[in-house]
């Protein structure tokens, strides 16, 4: 098969699904991993796809465009795993916490499985599904109602009403983007309103966001940076961004990214990445 034909089929697959893994493309095209990766390099250089660890996703071009869960799931896998593992250490037995929709918070959910006497309020179908698989009597999952978003979150007036009747110790929030002036943002207007309700219900706001979220601005603001008690991000964040965040956020925790393993499908779920904390400088 000619390279141009392969690349056209890859581009079609990415546009249809929003994202694709190398393993899927090798099976679809009947070629080697190396050939697929070279094709992805070509498409990435042309700006037609965005290469990510283990695959590629569709290119985002507008502040009102919300990528789907599967698109975001394959991005920055190692960073998300390290951030999620560290975020779980902030959760104590007996807490009531809120968790927003997103792939980093979804990664976080399985790290919460062994924390006793936990109540989780979430608008994420994916997070609720992970937690419900454990079927523990001391784990209570409160899933809000609402309209389903591309990120498998439940948003809108029903979700907001349910959240406003509750008070939680902490909200752990994933975001579409972070910016010095725009703050925490999302492309989805109703998601912004729902997440604002979660922020207002909590004593403490913890944001989990890898370095690629910096400088990204969605259509709707959730909260200013100064509303964030703790931000957990990875060492890919540049120094200027870290300085801005340190000035506006209560605490910035920079987490080292573990070395990738040989398996291109993703991070090792049993890895125990080293972490470090403290205000960024």
mmCIF file of C-alpha atoms in Angstrom:
data_model
loop_
_atom_site.group_PDB
_atom_site.id
_atom_site.type_symbol
_atom_site.label_atom_id
_atom_site.label_comp_id
_atom_site.label_asym_id
_atom_site.label_seq_id
_atom_site.Cartn_x
_atom_site.Cartn_y
_atom_site.Cartn_z
ATOM 1 C CA UNK A 1 0.000 0.000 0.000
ATOM 2 C CA UNK A 2 1.377 3.397 -0.962
ATOM 3 C CA UNK A 3 2.290 5.786 1.856
ATOM 4 C CA UNK A 4 -0.200 8.387 0.608
ATOM 5 C CA UNK A 5 -2.999 5.825 0.684
ATOM 6 C CA UNK A 6 -2.082 4.677 4.209
ATOM 7 C CA UNK A 7 -1.927 8.234 5.472
ATOM 8 C CA UNK A 8 -5.304 9.058 3.934
ATOM 9 C CA UNK A 9 -6.845 6.047 5.698
ATOM 10 C CA UNK A 10 -5.183 7.016 8.980
ATOM 11 C CA UNK A 11 -6.497 10.561 8.679
ATOM 12 C CA UNK A 12 -9.989 9.260 7.915
ATOM 13 C CA UNK A 13 -9.872 7.006 10.977
ATOM 14 C CA UNK A 14 -8.681 9.809 13.254
ATOM 15 C CA UNK A 15 -11.350 12.200 12.020
ATOM 16 C CA UNK A 16 -14.061 9.580 12.429
ATOM 17 C CA UNK A 17 -13.082 8.420 15.921
ATOM 18 C CA UNK A 18 -11.316 11.528 17.209
ATOM 19 C CA UNK A 19 -8.254 9.492 18.091
ATOM 20 C CA UNK A 20 -6.551 6.213 17.304
ATOM 21 C CA UNK A 21 -3.838 3.955 18.735
ATOM 22 C CA UNK A 22 -0.808 2.632 16.866
ATOM 23 C CA UNK A 23 -1.877 -0.961 17.589
ATOM 24 C CA UNK A 24 -5.253 -0.342 15.963
ATOM 25 C CA UNK A 25 -3.642 1.116 12.855
ATOM 26 C CA UNK A 26 -1.173 -1.759 12.448
ATOM 27 C CA UNK A 27 -4.093 -4.201 12.493
ATOM 28 C CA UNK A 28 -6.182 -2.052 10.153
ATOM 29 C CA UNK A 29 -3.424 -1.433 7.607
ATOM 30 C CA UNK A 30 -1.464 -4.669 7.958
ATOM 31 C CA UNK A 31 1.873 -2.903 8.431
ATOM 32 C CA UNK A 32 4.485 -2.615 11.175
ATOM 33 C CA UNK A 33 4.467 -0.269 14.166
ATOM 34 C CA UNK A 34 7.424 1.567 12.676
ATOM 35 C CA UNK A 35 5.593 2.230 9.418
ATOM 36 C CA UNK A 36 2.555 3.562 11.258
ATOM 37 C CA UNK A 37 4.711 5.820 13.445
ATOM 38 C CA UNK A 38 6.442 7.252 10.363
ATOM 39 C CA UNK A 39 3.053 7.971 8.803
ATOM 40 C CA UNK A 40 1.907 9.671 11.996
ATOM 41 C CA UNK A 41 5.084 11.771 11.995
ATOM 42 C CA UNK A 42 4.266 12.963 8.483
ATOM 43 C CA UNK A 43 0.652 13.794 9.341
ATOM 44 C CA UNK A 44 1.713 15.545 12.546
ATOM 45 C CA UNK A 45 4.253 17.722 10.698
ATOM 46 C CA UNK A 46 1.535 18.714 8.241
ATOM 47 C CA UNK A 47 -0.716 19.712 11.138
ATOM 48 C CA UNK A 48 -3.357 17.150 10.202
ATOM 49 C CA UNK A 49 -3.196 15.138 13.459
ATOM 50 C CA UNK A 50 -1.634 15.532 16.880
ATOM 51 C CA UNK A 51 0.782 12.766 17.871
ATOM 52 C CA UNK A 52 0.350 11.473 21.403
ATOM 53 C CA UNK A 53 1.898 8.637 23.388
ATOM 54 C CA UNK A 54 0.830 5.450 21.610
ATOM 55 C CA UNK A 55 -1.213 7.045 18.846
ATOM 56 C CA UNK A 56 -2.680 10.251 17.476
ATOM 57 C CA UNK A 57 -5.701 12.493 17.981
ATOM 58 C CA UNK A 58 -7.612 15.002 15.891
ATOM 59 C CA UNK A 59 -6.338 18.565 15.857
ATOM 60 C CA UNK A 60 -8.195 21.030 18.068
ATOM 61 C CA UNK A 61 -8.704 24.434 16.512
ATOM 62 C CA UNK A 62 -11.407 26.341 18.355
ATOM 63 C CA UNK A 63 -12.257 27.397 21.895
ATOM 64 C CA UNK A 64 -15.796 26.003 21.639
ATOM 65 C CA UNK A 65 -14.726 22.571 20.388
ATOM 66 C CA UNK A 66 -14.880 19.885 23.056
ATOM 67 C CA UNK A 67 -12.846 16.744 22.289
ATOM 68 C CA UNK A 68 -14.393 13.429 23.288
ATOM 69 C CA UNK A 69 -13.252 11.202 26.149
ATOM 70 C CA UNK A 70 -11.479 8.712 23.882
ATOM 71 C CA UNK A 71 -9.523 11.507 22.220
ATOM 72 C CA UNK A 72 -8.208 12.832 25.525
ATOM 73 C CA UNK A 73 -7.692 9.412 27.102
ATOM 74 C CA UNK A 74 -4.590 8.668 25.020
ATOM 75 C CA UNK A 75 -2.832 11.955 25.716
ATOM 76 C CA UNK A 76 -0.018 12.402 28.281
ATOM 77 C CA UNK A 77 -0.639 8.993 29.841
ATOM 78 C CA UNK A 78 2.451 8.938 32.041
ATOM 79 C CA UNK A 79 1.889 12.477 33.281
ATOM 80 C CA UNK A 80 -1.747 11.795 34.129
ATOM 81 C CA UNK A 81 -0.869 8.621 35.985
ATOM 82 C CA UNK A 82 1.750 10.371 38.110
ATOM 83 C CA UNK A 83 -0.559 13.315 38.831
ATOM 84 C CA UNK A 84 -3.472 11.048 39.734
ATOM 85 C CA UNK A 85 -1.373 8.939 42.096
ATOM 86 C CA UNK A 86 -0.213 12.065 43.924
ATOM 87 C CA UNK A 87 -3.735 13.522 44.078
ATOM 88 C CA UNK A 88 -4.966 10.372 45.800
ATOM 89 C CA UNK A 89 -2.577 11.007 48.685
ATOM 90 C CA UNK A 90 -4.528 14.179 49.500
ATOM 91 C CA UNK A 91 -7.675 12.174 50.195
ATOM 92 C CA UNK A 92 -8.176 10.974 53.772
ATOM 93 C CA UNK A 93 -10.498 8.293 55.194
ATOM 94 C CA UNK A 94 -13.928 9.639 56.037
ATOM 95 C CA UNK A 95 -13.786 12.504 53.537
ATOM 96 C CA UNK A 96 -16.560 13.613 51.207
ATOM 97 C CA UNK A 97 -14.997 14.703 47.946
ATOM 98 C CA UNK A 98 -16.235 15.962 44.591
ATOM 99 C CA UNK A 99 -14.644 14.737 41.357
ATOM 100 C CA UNK A 100 -15.302 16.360 37.989
ATOM 101 C CA UNK A 101 -15.399 14.643 34.613
ATOM 102 C CA UNK A 102 -12.161 14.154 32.694
ATOM 103 C CA UNK A 103 -9.456 11.649 31.866
ATOM 104 C CA UNK A 104 -7.079 12.663 34.671
ATOM 105 C CA UNK A 105 -9.852 12.363 37.263
ATOM 106 C CA UNK A 106 -10.861 9.042 35.696
ATOM 107 C CA UNK A 107 -7.260 7.887 36.200
ATOM 108 C CA UNK A 108 -7.469 9.135 39.781
ATOM 109 C CA UNK A 109 -10.594 7.086 40.528
ATOM 110 C CA UNK A 110 -8.845 3.707 40.698
ATOM 111 C CA UNK A 111 -6.305 5.130 43.155
ATOM 112 C CA UNK A 112 -9.173 5.852 45.553
ATOM 113 C CA UNK A 113 -10.384 2.276 45.719
ATOM 114 C CA UNK A 114 -8.619 1.402 48.986
ATOM 115 C CA UNK A 115 -9.380 4.588 50.945
ATOM 116 C CA UNK A 116 -11.957 3.658 53.621
ATOM 117 C CA UNK A 117 -15.164 5.471 54.506
ATOM 118 C CA UNK A 118 -15.168 7.599 51.385
ATOM 119 C CA UNK A 119 -18.050 9.527 49.844
ATOM 120 C CA UNK A 120 -17.583 10.673 46.263
ATOM 121 C CA UNK A 121 -19.862 13.155 44.523
ATOM 122 C CA UNK A 122 -19.235 13.148 40.788
ATOM 123 C CA UNK A 123 -20.793 14.206 37.515
ATOM 124 C CA UNK A 124 -18.553 11.748 35.644
ATOM 125 C CA UNK A 125 -20.031 8.515 34.350
ATOM 126 C CA UNK A 126 -16.526 7.137 33.862
ATOM 127 C CA UNK A 127 -15.428 7.927 37.426
ATOM 128 C CA UNK A 128 -18.616 6.473 38.875
ATOM 129 C CA UNK A 129 -18.170 3.295 36.833
ATOM 130 C CA UNK A 130 -14.610 2.758 38.134
ATOM 131 C CA UNK A 131 -15.654 3.271 41.748
ATOM 132 C CA UNK A 132 -18.796 1.153 41.512
ATOM 133 C CA UNK A 133 -16.762 -1.829 40.324
ATOM 134 C CA UNK A 134 -15.385 -2.177 43.856
ATOM 135 C CA UNK A 135 -18.828 -2.573 45.484
ATOM 136 C CA UNK A 136 -17.609 -1.638 48.976
ATOM 137 C CA UNK A 137 -20.085 -0.948 51.736
ATOM 138 C CA UNK A 138 -17.999 1.977 53.028
ATOM 139 C CA UNK A 139 -17.731 3.649 49.603
ATOM 140 C CA UNK A 140 -20.653 5.892 48.672
ATOM 141 C CA UNK A 141 -20.872 7.243 45.132
ATOM 142 C CA UNK A 142 -23.302 10.081 44.452
ATOM 143 C CA UNK A 143 -23.758 10.508 40.693
ATOM 144 C CA UNK A 144 -25.473 13.697 39.616
ATOM 145 C CA UNK A 145 -28.047 13.696 36.872
ATOM 146 C CA UNK A 146 -27.904 15.911 33.809
ATOM 147 C CA UNK A 147 -27.100 16.022 30.117
ATOM 148 C CA UNK A 148 -24.179 13.965 28.843
ATOM 149 C CA UNK A 149 -21.138 15.761 27.369
ATOM 150 C CA UNK A 150 -18.507 14.408 24.910
ATOM 151 C CA UNK A 151 -16.301 13.867 27.983
ATOM 152 C CA UNK A 152 -18.983 11.632 29.538
ATOM 153 C CA UNK A 153 -19.820 14.257 32.153
ATOM 154 C CA UNK A 154 -23.331 15.085 33.356
ATOM 155 C CA UNK A 155 -24.071 18.797 33.226
ATOM 156 C CA UNK A 156 -26.883 21.330 33.199
ATOM 157 C CA UNK A 157 -29.624 22.476 35.606
ATOM 158 C CA UNK A 158 -30.313 19.038 37.113
ATOM 159 C CA UNK A 159 -26.653 18.479 37.933
ATOM 160 C CA UNK A 160 -26.259 21.993 39.324
ATOM 161 C CA UNK A 161 -29.311 21.636 41.554
ATOM 162 C CA UNK A 162 -28.053 18.328 42.962
ATOM 163 C CA UNK A 163 -24.567 19.701 43.634
ATOM 164 C CA UNK A 164 -25.769 22.903 45.322
ATOM 165 C CA UNK A 165 -27.559 20.872 47.975
ATOM 166 C CA UNK A 166 -24.274 19.251 49.066
ATOM 167 C CA UNK A 167 -21.094 20.271 50.868
ATOM 168 C CA UNK A 168 -17.820 18.425 50.368
ATOM 169 C CA UNK A 169 -14.371 18.635 51.919
ATOM 170 C CA UNK A 170 -12.550 18.874 48.621
ATOM 171 C CA UNK A 171 -13.179 19.018 44.883
ATOM 172 C CA UNK A 172 -10.630 17.443 42.573
ATOM 173 C CA UNK A 173 -11.040 18.979 39.154
ATOM 174 C CA UNK A 174 -9.619 18.301 35.738
ATOM 175 C CA UNK A 175 -9.716 21.180 33.263
ATOM 176 C CA UNK A 176 -9.608 21.736 29.523
ATOM 177 C CA UNK A 177 -7.283 24.712 29.855
ATOM 178 C CA UNK A 178 -5.441 27.048 32.233
ATOM 179 C CA UNK A 179 -4.404 30.607 31.436
ATOM 180 C CA UNK A 180 -2.942 33.536 33.355
ATOM 181 C CA UNK A 181 -5.875 35.790 32.485
ATOM 182 C CA UNK A 182 -8.713 33.394 31.582
ATOM 183 C CA UNK A 183 -8.144 31.085 34.549
ATOM 184 C CA UNK A 184 -9.640 27.578 34.408
ATOM 185 C CA UNK A 185 -11.755 27.073 31.292
ATOM 186 C CA UNK A 186 -13.807 24.576 29.313
ATOM 187 C CA UNK A 187 -15.365 24.655 25.813
ATOM 188 C CA UNK A 188 -18.729 23.590 27.272
ATOM 189 C CA UNK A 189 -20.929 26.329 28.769
ATOM 190 C CA UNK A 190 -23.029 23.938 30.836
ATOM 191 C CA UNK A 191 -19.965 22.101 32.088
ATOM 192 C CA UNK A 192 -18.547 25.430 33.281
ATOM 193 C CA UNK A 193 -21.719 26.113 35.257
ATOM 194 C CA UNK A 194 -21.742 22.605 36.732
ATOM 195 C CA UNK A 195 -18.084 22.781 37.727
ATOM 196 C CA UNK A 196 -18.601 26.217 39.299
ATOM 197 C CA UNK A 197 -21.293 24.665 41.468
ATOM 198 C CA UNK A 198 -18.810 21.986 42.556
ATOM 199 C CA UNK A 199 -16.216 24.637 43.398
ATOM 200 C CA UNK A 200 -18.758 26.547 45.480
ATOM 201 C CA UNK A 201 -19.706 23.363 47.357
ATOM 202 C CA UNK A 202 -16.146 22.640 48.492
ATOM 203 C CA UNK A 203 -13.823 23.847 51.220
ATOM 204 C CA UNK A 204 -10.809 23.229 48.997
ATOM 205 C CA UNK A 205 -10.242 23.142 45.221
ATOM 206 C CA UNK A 206 -7.551 20.800 43.893
ATOM 207 C CA UNK A 207 -6.825 20.976 40.160
ATOM 208 C CA UNK A 208 -5.141 18.092 38.335
ATOM 209 C CA UNK A 209 -3.790 19.252 34.984
ATOM 210 C CA UNK A 210 -0.759 18.208 32.956
ATOM 211 C CA UNK A 211 1.516 20.826 31.398
ATOM 212 C CA UNK A 212 -0.245 20.792 28.010
ATOM 213 C CA UNK A 213 -3.278 22.484 29.576
ATOM 214 C CA UNK A 214 -1.309 25.694 30.196
ATOM 215 C CA UNK A 215 -2.095 28.421 27.667
ATOM 216 C CA UNK A 216 -5.233 26.646 26.447
ATOM 217 C CA UNK A 217 -8.375 28.794 26.677
ATOM 218 C CA UNK A 218 -11.858 27.356 26.329
ATOM 219 C CA UNK A 219 -15.047 29.299 25.723
ATOM 220 C CA UNK A 220 -16.265 29.456 29.328
ATOM 221 C CA UNK A 221 -14.476 30.233 32.576
ATOM 222 C CA UNK A 222 -14.926 27.900 35.527
ATOM 223 C CA UNK A 223 -12.903 29.863 38.066
ATOM 224 C CA UNK A 224 -9.910 32.211 38.272
ATOM 225 C CA UNK A 225 -6.529 30.755 39.154
ATOM 226 C CA UNK A 226 -6.714 32.368 42.600
ATOM 227 C CA UNK A 227 -9.590 30.043 43.492
ATOM 228 C CA UNK A 228 -7.256 27.042 43.325
ATOM 229 C CA UNK A 229 -5.929 25.772 46.656
ATOM 230 C CA UNK A 230 -3.576 23.193 45.138
ATOM 231 C CA UNK A 231 -2.521 22.559 41.547
ATOM 232 C CA UNK A 232 -0.928 19.233 40.653
ATOM 233 C CA UNK A 233 0.938 19.272 37.354
ATOM 234 C CA UNK A 234 4.019 17.698 35.788
ATOM 235 C CA UNK A 235 7.582 18.760 35.169
ATOM 236 C CA UNK A 236 6.852 19.553 31.530
ATOM 237 C CA UNK A 237 5.471 22.913 32.677
ATOM 238 C CA UNK A 238 7.829 25.703 31.597
ATOM 239 C CA UNK A 239 9.445 28.053 34.108
ATOM 240 C CA UNK A 240 7.463 31.131 33.113
ATOM 241 C CA UNK A 241 4.150 29.310 33.535
ATOM 242 C CA UNK A 242 5.296 27.917 36.886
ATOM 243 C CA UNK A 243 6.151 31.433 38.065
ATOM 244 C CA UNK A 244 2.737 32.781 37.055
ATOM 245 C CA UNK A 245 0.964 29.911 38.784
ATOM 246 C CA UNK A 246 3.065 30.219 41.929
ATOM 247 C CA UNK A 247 1.985 33.846 42.181
ATOM 248 C CA UNK A 248 -1.743 33.108 41.846
ATOM 249 C CA UNK A 249 -2.331 29.564 43.126
ATOM 250 C CA UNK A 250 -2.177 28.607 46.790
ATOM 251 C CA UNK A 251 0.209 25.699 46.191
ATOM 252 C CA UNK A 252 1.790 24.309 43.016
ATOM 253 C CA UNK A 253 3.050 20.718 43.133
ATOM 254 C CA UNK A 254 5.367 19.738 40.288
ATOM 255 C CA UNK A 255 5.445 15.975 39.810
ATOM 256 C CA UNK A 256 8.250 14.166 37.964
ATOM 257 C CA UNK A 257 7.137 12.072 35.015
ATOM 258 C CA UNK A 258 8.307 8.450 35.195
ATOM 259 C CA UNK A 259 10.305 6.967 32.332
ATOM 260 C CA UNK A 260 8.060 5.331 29.711
ATOM 261 C CA UNK A 261 8.041 1.582 29.631
ATOM 262 C CA UNK A 262 8.502 -0.349 26.394
ATOM 263 C CA UNK A 263 4.758 -1.020 25.995
ATOM 264 C CA UNK A 264 3.434 1.840 23.792
ATOM 265 C CA UNK A 265 -0.140 1.286 24.944
ATOM 266 C CA UNK A 266 0.274 3.401 28.065
ATOM 267 C CA UNK A 267 1.669 3.855 31.513
ATOM 268 C CA UNK A 268 2.274 1.014 33.907
ATOM 269 C CA UNK A 269 -0.746 0.945 36.239
ATOM 270 C CA UNK A 270 1.398 -0.574 38.990
ATOM 271 C CA UNK A 271 4.168 2.006 38.727
ATOM 272 C CA UNK A 272 5.051 3.916 41.889
ATOM 273 C CA UNK A 273 6.342 7.177 40.407
ATOM 274 C CA UNK A 274 8.537 9.380 42.578
ATOM 275 C CA UNK A 275 6.877 12.622 43.409
ATOM 276 C CA UNK A 276 7.899 15.951 44.811
ATOM 277 C CA UNK A 277 5.923 18.859 46.146
ATOM 278 C CA UNK A 278 6.054 22.443 47.188
ATOM 279 C CA UNK A 279 5.444 25.819 45.714
ATOM 280 C CA UNK A 280 6.900 26.267 42.260
ATOM 281 C CA UNK A 281 9.621 28.797 41.739
#
